[in-house]
Amino acid sequence: MSSRTVLAGVGALAAASVLLTACGGSSPSTSADAGEPQAGGTLRYGLSGAPTCSDPAQSGTNQTIYVVRQVVDSLTDQDPETGEITPWLAESWDVSPDASSFTFTLKDGVTFSDGTPVNAEAVKANFDSIVNVLTTAKSPLGGSYLSGYEGTTVVDPLTARIDFNGPNAQFLQATSTAQLGLQSLDTVAKPAEARCDGSNIGSGPFTYADYQQDKSVTLAKRTGYSWGSDVFAHDGEAYLDTIEFTVVPESGVRTGSLSSNQLDAISDALPQDAPQIEATGGQILTTSNPGTPFGIQPNVTRGVLQDPEVRKALVPAINRQELVDTVLGPDFKPATSTLASKTPGYTELSDVTYDPEKAKSILDAAGWVPGADGIREKDGQKLSFKVMFSAVFAGNQAILELTQQQLRDVGVDLQLELVSNPEATTRQGTKDYDSTYYNSTRADGDILRTSFAVDGRNLNARGPIPDLDASLTEELATTDTTERGEIIGRAQQQVLDNGLWIPTIELSQAIGAGPNVQDLKFEASARLQFFDTWLSGQ
């Protein structure tokens, strides 16, 4: 495959992601005595939650991306060990000196599974559709990656130039994500809802064979696939014939099904599951997610969370190490910033430290006085708020229940509000919550802009904050690795200082794999890539 080209003066842009330290982090599920890879077979995978939509552009949860990542290819890929941006559908690219224009040269002969060509016209149609049809309401991540999008010019059949109305240094890494994966012209011509039923046509190594919402998804190998990413370990078609994803919400049922050979691999294997999985020859594969750690994002226009001192007090009130030790185990880390530690530009923040006396002192000074039941009050108002969350990660409820106890110890009443994924998405769009709990995975510090920019998702419902707004704008215009890292470091502190994020724990992927599953791997953003996976003992 051809190497990429980058215009003079912006080499640091492509190099910026090299700051990543082993995003994938873990060894693949390969036994030393497994022998040479074998083609064929069906891998049976147990998802901990239902995919929200079959459309990669509308995907957000890990369980969804595990599925959709296999169906679409992206313009580029990102090496999980080095963070380097590498060729995939594009064999080379040029970036303008101000990082406002990106020109991609596509590989020749690539087709979608309906036989239509992957060409510059398809690039244009995909990106136009995300911005003009899906919009950020349906594609919050894809929309944020294309912020300031002016359009795509079809220079020739295999050359596409994407222009923005200003610097957009994060875009090159964004082209490696599933959200910007390419789909056929027929697929992207459909309205948003019609793109969620498994009819999506991509150019990836697998295609949708069956899609039953909330139940199961079956993927079939794409015959003739020969344009894999430079990151892939082998050329040609995928090894597996079929991947059968089944939704199995109960952790014990997933583990039991893996141990009894009813499933080959499962999501969200908990620490207590390890002995049972290992007793039957399996293993647990883990890797830390880059991006924003799990945390509480307050709506700063509602209730007690309008008070910045309340938001400030919540940070030292949480014992994050206890959350990890009690609920998750040693494969997880407590959050130490508003970015996860595997993210380029991550800076550890000393303020994210457990200090309940500090939390009480802040609340005392702000006039929040303990009531008869231990919950603080001010001007007749209880220090109480709700946190909306969904079960996108198996540990969410247990983590928040323990957080609830910890906050009560300093006089704060946290009320848990468990909702479905669709309801969470809808209410986030309308800002109908006191606070919302989630994480976002991305191997680029620009995830801060996605999560906190006033003109982005802005789930804080905040107004202008000049210093933070300036930082989030500057990082987009900065192609120097060191300088961009410093700006992202500053933005992390500003997010915390303004009480826009209450970090809890860093997400790790913990995948249970049976003894016959070989080369199951994590890609750079800690999601599964099945292209190199094979089954031994066929």
XYZ file of C-alpha atoms in Angstrom:
538
model
C 0.000 0.000 0.000
C 1.204 3.505 -0.719
C 2.353 5.766 2.066
C 0.657 9.043 2.735
C 1.954 12.449 1.776
C 1.537 15.609 3.791
C 2.222 19.173 2.657
C 5.270 20.881 4.082
C 4.687 22.654 7.353
C 2.064 20.301 8.729
C 4.027 17.129 9.347
C 3.365 17.665 13.046
C -0.355 17.260 12.407
C -0.006 13.637 11.384
C 2.616 13.127 14.055
C 0.436 14.531 16.824
C -1.274 11.249 17.418
C 2.077 9.505 17.991
C 1.787 10.768 21.570
C -0.602 7.895 22.111
C 0.895 5.149 24.235
C -0.540 1.839 23.156
C -4.185 2.777 22.846
C -4.983 -0.873 22.311
C -2.760 -1.736 25.209
C -3.371 -5.465 25.479
C -2.196 -8.564 23.666
C -4.628 -10.163 21.223
C -6.279 -13.438 22.144
C -3.646 -15.696 20.581
C -2.488 -18.979 22.053
C 1.171 -19.768 21.404
C 0.307 -23.272 20.203
C -2.708 -22.284 18.100
C -0.845 -22.734 14.823
C -1.435 -20.896 11.567
C -4.678 -18.920 11.098
C -7.565 -20.942 9.717
C -10.335 -19.526 7.550
C -13.966 -20.330 8.197
C -16.385 -20.721 11.046
C -18.893 -18.633 12.965
C -17.894 -16.544 15.964
C -20.744 -16.211 18.485
C -20.476 -12.948 20.419
C -22.524 -11.845 23.440
C -23.183 -8.092 23.582
C -23.986 -6.552 26.969
C -26.425 -4.117 25.370
C -28.342 -3.722 22.140
C -26.827 -1.744 19.251
C -28.708 1.532 19.018
C -28.654 1.719 15.205
C -27.002 -0.142 12.328
C -25.706 3.123 10.849
C -22.037 3.816 11.716
C -22.626 7.552 11.300
C -25.229 7.446 14.065
C -23.266 5.130 16.361
C -22.002 6.095 19.787
C -22.032 3.186 22.245
C -19.282 0.596 22.376
C -21.706 -2.268 21.786
C -22.961 -0.543 18.636
C -19.479 0.225 17.329
C -18.340 -3.379 17.875
C -20.897 -4.264 15.185
C -20.789 -1.343 12.752
C -16.981 -1.109 12.667
C -16.895 -4.397 10.745
C -19.219 -3.164 7.989
C -17.547 0.078 6.926
C -14.026 1.074 6.006
C -12.680 4.555 6.730
C -10.452 6.841 4.705
C -7.641 6.233 7.191
C -6.866 4.000 10.150
C -4.956 4.636 13.378
C -2.261 2.314 14.622
C -3.266 1.203 18.153
C 0.347 0.933 19.288
C 1.834 4.174 17.930
C -1.215 6.331 17.209
C 0.055 6.920 13.664
C -2.565 7.670 11.010
C -2.218 5.074 8.235
C -3.835 4.353 4.830
C -7.088 2.472 4.385
C -9.500 3.575 1.648
C -7.202 6.513 0.974
C -3.689 5.608 -0.183
C -2.383 9.123 0.439
C -3.472 12.593 1.515
C -2.364 16.222 1.618
C -3.218 18.748 4.319
C -3.130 22.496 3.716
C -0.695 24.517 5.865
C -3.535 25.983 7.939
C -5.255 22.594 8.343
C -8.474 23.842 6.741
C -8.337 21.684 3.609
C -7.691 17.948 3.279
C -7.197 16.181 -0.068
C -7.457 12.378 -0.198
C -6.378 10.100 -3.043
C -8.451 6.918 -2.953
C -7.372 3.390 -3.819
C -8.559 2.244 -7.220
C -10.928 -0.698 -7.632
C -12.632 -0.572 -4.225
C -16.371 -1.234 -4.215
C -19.263 -1.214 -1.808
C -20.965 -4.569 -1.299
C -23.645 -3.591 -3.843
C -20.927 -3.334 -6.496
C -20.899 0.470 -6.770
C -17.506 2.212 -6.624
C -15.931 3.796 -3.569
C -14.965 7.071 -5.191
C -14.737 10.782 -4.538
C -18.458 11.165 -5.205
C -19.147 8.709 -2.381
C -16.901 10.660 -0.012
C -18.823 13.825 -0.825
C -22.223 12.165 -0.423
C -21.302 10.646 2.937
C -19.980 13.838 4.489
C -22.758 15.982 2.999
C -25.301 13.580 4.449
C -23.868 13.710 7.982
C -23.962 17.501 7.989
C -27.182 18.154 6.046
C -29.403 15.117 6.676
C -28.390 13.506 9.953
C -27.147 16.742 11.586
C -25.572 16.694 15.057
C -28.868 15.567 16.585
C -28.579 12.148 14.954
C -24.809 12.040 14.505
C -23.306 13.973 17.413
C -19.809 12.552 16.990
C -19.708 12.638 13.191
C -21.220 16.112 13.246
C -18.551 17.348 15.645
C -15.773 15.913 13.472
C -17.209 17.864 10.518
C -17.765 21.115 12.420
C -17.199 24.035 10.057
C -17.627 21.790 7.007
C -17.909 23.819 3.814
C -18.100 20.932 1.406
C -16.294 18.269 -0.556
C -14.963 18.895 -4.057
C -14.697 15.969 -6.465
C -11.324 16.819 -8.020
C -11.400 13.644 -10.110
C -13.010 10.208 -9.622
C -10.399 9.138 -7.056
C -9.526 12.511 -5.485
C -11.683 14.334 -2.948
C -10.899 17.652 -1.253
C -12.706 18.402 2.009
C -12.790 22.080 2.973
C -13.613 23.730 6.286
C -14.332 27.348 7.103
C -11.311 27.467 9.405
C -8.542 25.316 10.856
C -9.636 21.790 11.798
C -6.520 19.978 13.015
C -8.518 17.090 14.476
C -10.075 16.036 11.168
C -7.319 13.706 9.963
C -7.690 11.486 13.027
C -11.470 11.760 12.692
C -11.287 10.135 9.255
C -10.151 6.914 10.978
C -13.347 6.614 13.044
C -16.359 4.436 12.334
C -18.622 7.510 12.387
C -16.931 8.787 9.219
C -16.808 5.338 7.599
C -18.092 5.329 4.019
C -21.428 3.869 2.880
C -23.023 3.537 -0.544
C -24.893 6.347 -2.273
C -28.188 4.503 -1.822
C -27.609 4.183 1.935
C -26.687 7.807 2.601
C -29.627 9.020 0.499
C -32.034 7.573 3.087
C -33.461 9.557 6.023
C -31.910 8.925 9.438
C -34.488 6.435 10.751
C -34.314 4.294 7.601
C -30.581 3.844 8.129
C -31.010 1.901 11.389
C -32.549 -1.359 10.131
C -29.492 -3.258 8.908
C -29.869 -2.326 5.248
C -26.626 -0.319 5.287
C -24.190 -0.991 2.457
C -20.514 -0.463 3.257
C -17.200 -1.522 1.730
C -16.001 -3.332 4.855
C -14.830 -6.926 5.323
C -18.297 -7.950 6.579
C -21.867 -7.212 5.486
C -25.195 -7.259 7.318
C -26.892 -10.648 6.834
C -29.608 -10.211 9.491
C -30.532 -7.395 11.863
C -33.136 -7.799 14.614
C -33.299 -4.696 16.782
C -32.669 -5.388 20.490
C -32.067 -9.096 19.801
C -29.295 -10.041 17.407
C -27.142 -9.104 14.425
C -25.502 -11.485 11.960
C -22.591 -10.383 9.787
C -21.285 -12.343 6.789
C -17.811 -12.226 5.257
C -17.476 -9.994 2.192
C -16.207 -12.193 -0.632
C -13.449 -10.556 -2.664
C -12.439 -8.001 -0.026
C -8.830 -7.000 -0.732
C -8.272 -3.387 0.412
C -7.711 -3.732 4.149
C -6.091 -1.166 6.399
C -2.314 -1.020 6.790
C -2.958 -1.851 10.458
C -4.461 -5.252 9.610
C -2.129 -8.235 10.049
C -3.096 -10.020 6.837
C -4.279 -9.180 3.328
C -7.363 -10.402 1.504
C -10.658 -11.487 3.018
C -11.479 -11.815 6.711
C -10.940 -15.288 8.188
C -14.367 -15.691 9.810
C -17.322 -16.663 7.629
C -19.893 -15.233 10.025
C -20.183 -13.242 13.249
C -23.373 -13.739 15.265
C -23.967 -10.988 17.821
C -26.587 -11.768 20.462
C -27.800 -9.270 23.054
C -27.296 -10.790 26.532
C -27.751 -8.044 29.165
C -27.190 -10.245 32.235
C -23.500 -10.599 33.108
C -23.916 -14.017 34.726
C -25.725 -15.378 31.687
C -23.013 -14.097 29.339
C -20.284 -15.671 31.463
C -22.152 -18.963 31.798
C -22.766 -19.090 28.054
C -19.066 -18.490 27.367
C -17.949 -21.129 29.845
C -20.400 -23.690 28.432
C -19.307 -22.995 24.825
C -22.629 -21.458 23.804
C -20.755 -18.210 23.049
C -17.182 -17.643 21.881
C -16.644 -14.140 23.269
C -18.539 -11.635 25.433
C -18.562 -7.963 26.346
C -18.101 -6.460 29.814
C -16.548 -9.425 31.605
C -16.502 -8.431 35.270
C -13.653 -9.259 37.700
C -15.752 -11.885 39.458
C -16.242 -13.621 36.097
C -12.526 -14.252 35.567
C -12.168 -17.521 37.525
C -15.097 -19.130 35.708
C -13.839 -17.992 32.292
C -10.244 -19.034 32.937
C -11.294 -22.403 34.372
C -12.541 -23.445 30.943
C -9.434 -22.234 29.101
C -10.656 -18.732 28.277
C -9.147 -15.354 29.077
C -10.148 -11.750 29.677
C -8.721 -9.163 27.273
C -8.556 -5.603 28.544
C -7.583 -2.176 27.282
C -8.186 1.363 28.526
C -10.353 3.743 26.526
C -8.968 7.120 25.460
C -11.321 10.114 25.448
C -13.357 11.514 28.323
C -13.651 9.244 31.357
C -17.041 8.414 32.783
C -18.431 11.404 34.611
C -21.425 13.478 35.575
C -22.139 16.384 33.255
C -24.341 18.960 35.012
C -26.993 21.047 33.332
C -25.853 24.388 34.717
C -29.250 25.996 34.099
C -31.281 23.728 36.423
C -31.779 23.402 40.143
C -28.919 23.256 42.620
C -26.356 22.661 39.872
C -26.719 26.287 38.846
C -24.505 27.003 41.865
C -20.855 26.717 40.727
C -19.775 26.035 44.318
C -21.972 22.938 44.420
C -20.397 21.680 41.200
C -16.946 22.438 42.579
C -17.660 20.531 45.803
C -18.756 17.379 44.003
C -15.254 16.706 42.630
C -13.432 16.089 45.958
C -16.509 14.369 47.445
C -16.059 11.271 45.250
C -13.687 8.471 46.253
C -12.750 7.209 42.790
C -10.324 4.572 44.022
C -13.127 3.060 46.073
C -15.311 2.949 42.960
C -12.641 0.975 41.128
C -11.774 -1.323 44.024
C -15.374 -2.082 44.981
C -17.124 -2.312 41.629
C -14.588 -2.841 38.852
C -11.258 -4.376 39.833
C -7.597 -3.870 38.858
C -8.120 -3.582 35.095
C -9.777 -0.195 35.609
C -8.405 3.164 36.733
C -9.900 6.043 38.711
C -10.327 9.186 36.628
C -7.633 11.774 37.313
C -8.648 14.476 34.838
C -11.356 15.465 32.410
C -9.506 13.325 29.844
C -8.670 9.654 30.223
C -4.987 8.886 30.673
C -4.581 7.177 27.264
C -5.596 10.338 25.382
C -3.045 12.568 23.595
C -2.514 15.706 25.651
C -3.769 14.132 28.893
C -2.772 16.043 32.023
C -3.263 14.738 35.551
C -5.199 17.305 37.602
C -4.421 17.540 41.301
C -7.952 18.807 42.006
C -9.382 15.394 41.102
C -8.483 14.017 44.537
C -10.726 12.547 47.213
C -11.033 15.057 50.056
C -14.472 14.972 51.733
C -13.502 17.656 54.244
C -12.693 20.005 51.387
C -16.079 19.252 49.839
C -17.844 20.020 53.129
C -15.861 23.245 53.535
C -16.839 24.459 50.070
C -20.511 23.754 50.757
C -20.346 25.363 54.204
C -18.841 28.527 52.724
C -21.539 28.593 50.043
C -24.291 28.529 52.672
C -25.436 24.928 52.268
C -26.212 23.825 55.833
C -26.821 20.185 56.918
C -30.490 19.460 57.614
C -32.016 17.093 60.141
C -31.676 14.167 57.732
C -28.074 15.034 56.899
C -28.907 16.498 53.496
C -27.848 20.106 53.171
C -30.277 22.942 52.561
C -30.136 26.570 51.509
C -33.027 29.020 51.384
C -35.463 26.139 51.840
C -34.018 24.144 48.955
C -32.580 20.661 49.444
C -29.151 19.924 47.988
C -30.596 17.275 45.714
C -30.352 16.544 41.988
C -30.920 13.686 39.559
C -28.399 11.974 37.327
C -29.733 10.435 34.128
C -27.882 7.351 32.888
C -28.338 4.266 30.742
C -26.848 0.794 30.983
C -24.404 1.241 28.094
C -21.733 -0.112 30.454
C -22.561 -2.962 32.820
C -21.000 -1.246 35.838
C -22.827 2.091 35.527
C -25.571 1.476 38.071
C -23.278 0.003 40.726
C -20.799 2.861 40.276
C -23.514 5.481 40.655
C -25.052 3.718 43.657
C -21.695 3.903 45.448
C -21.223 7.508 44.302
C -24.663 8.210 45.749
C -23.483 6.937 49.153
C -20.266 8.950 48.980
C -22.089 12.180 48.144
C -24.591 11.591 50.929
C -21.672 11.556 53.361
C -21.043 15.244 52.548
C -24.743 16.153 52.567
C -25.664 15.785 48.868
C -28.716 13.800 47.752
C -27.988 12.205 44.381
C -31.036 10.561 42.793
C -30.432 7.931 40.128
C -32.528 7.989 36.965
C -32.010 4.903 34.801
C -33.387 5.318 31.263
C -33.127 3.488 27.936
C -30.469 4.467 25.412
C -33.020 6.084 23.053
C -34.541 8.113 25.901
C -31.102 9.260 27.034
C -30.271 10.393 23.506
C -33.587 12.232 23.123
C -33.344 13.994 26.464
C -29.731 14.940 25.910
C -30.865 16.612 22.716
C -33.501 18.675 24.559
C -31.364 19.244 27.712
C -34.133 17.657 29.798
C -32.122 16.502 32.838
C -30.405 17.801 35.949
C -27.243 15.957 34.969
C -26.256 13.124 32.649
C -23.682 10.358 33.101
C -21.630 8.915 30.246
C -18.191 8.716 28.681
C -16.903 9.400 25.176
C -14.152 7.413 23.504
C -11.748 8.970 21.040
C -7.985 8.773 20.591
C -7.637 12.549 20.228
C -7.827 15.358 22.782
C -10.321 17.139 20.554
C -12.969 15.078 22.363
C -13.015 17.993 24.824
C -14.401 20.237 22.091
C -16.975 17.603 21.167
C -18.155 17.341 24.759
C -17.835 20.889 26.061
C -17.773 23.477 23.255
C -20.566 26.012 23.582
C -21.418 25.515 19.907
C -21.062 21.725 20.079
C -23.194 19.210 22.000
C -22.992 21.518 25.033
C -24.833 19.123 27.371
C -24.004 21.588 30.146
C -26.393 24.036 28.427
C -23.803 26.672 29.266
C -23.229 30.145 27.920
C -19.890 31.639 26.881
C -16.784 30.953 28.980
C -14.130 33.046 27.214
C -10.965 31.264 28.369
C -12.315 27.768 27.704
C -13.864 28.801 24.398
C -10.511 30.248 23.330
C -8.661 27.035 24.207
C -11.107 24.820 22.313
C -10.760 27.059 19.264
C -6.968 27.267 19.462
C -6.422 23.503 19.554
C -8.212 23.205 16.219
C -5.809 25.700 14.680
C -2.617 24.209 16.084
C -0.639 21.599 14.163
C 2.460 21.621 16.364
C 2.320 18.549 18.602
C 3.776 20.137 21.725
C 1.791 23.345 21.464
C -1.468 21.497 20.825
C -0.808 19.277 23.831
C -0.302 22.327 26.046
C -3.577 23.867 24.882
C -5.473 20.626 25.494
C -3.883 20.422 28.927
C -5.109 23.914 29.726
C -8.598 23.095 28.488
C -8.824 20.091 30.817
C -8.249 22.321 33.825
C -10.715 24.928 32.561
C -13.456 22.307 32.133
C -12.890 21.226 35.743
C -12.617 24.763 37.139
C -15.987 25.663 35.633
C -17.673 22.577 37.062
C -18.595 21.179 33.650
C -17.528 17.572 34.363
C -17.416 15.507 37.558
C -15.063 12.614 36.692
C -15.545 9.151 38.180
C -13.684 6.260 36.504
C -11.849 5.538 33.278
C -13.586 3.018 31.085
C -11.715 -0.119 30.115
C -12.911 -2.740 27.718
C -12.944 -6.187 29.325
C -13.715 -8.893 26.787
C -14.132 -12.538 27.720
C -12.731 -14.809 25.003
C -13.037 -18.585 24.763
C -10.018 -20.833 24.165
C -10.708 -21.195 20.427
C -10.780 -17.433 19.703
C -7.502 -16.233 18.193
C -6.317 -12.710 17.315
C -9.307 -10.822 18.655
C -7.907 -7.287 18.723
C -8.695 -3.771 19.882
C -8.353 -0.875 17.460
C -6.961 2.526 18.479
C -10.169 3.709 20.145
C -10.455 0.490 22.200
C -13.200 -1.041 20.041
C -13.008 -4.550 18.630
C -11.735 -5.289 15.136
C -12.602 -8.786 13.871
C -10.792 -8.759 10.508
C -7.780 -10.777 11.751
C -9.788 -12.937 14.184
C -9.976 -16.678 13.558
C -11.167 -19.813 15.307
C -8.835 -22.678 16.134
C -9.903 -26.294 16.274
C -12.135 -26.051 13.212
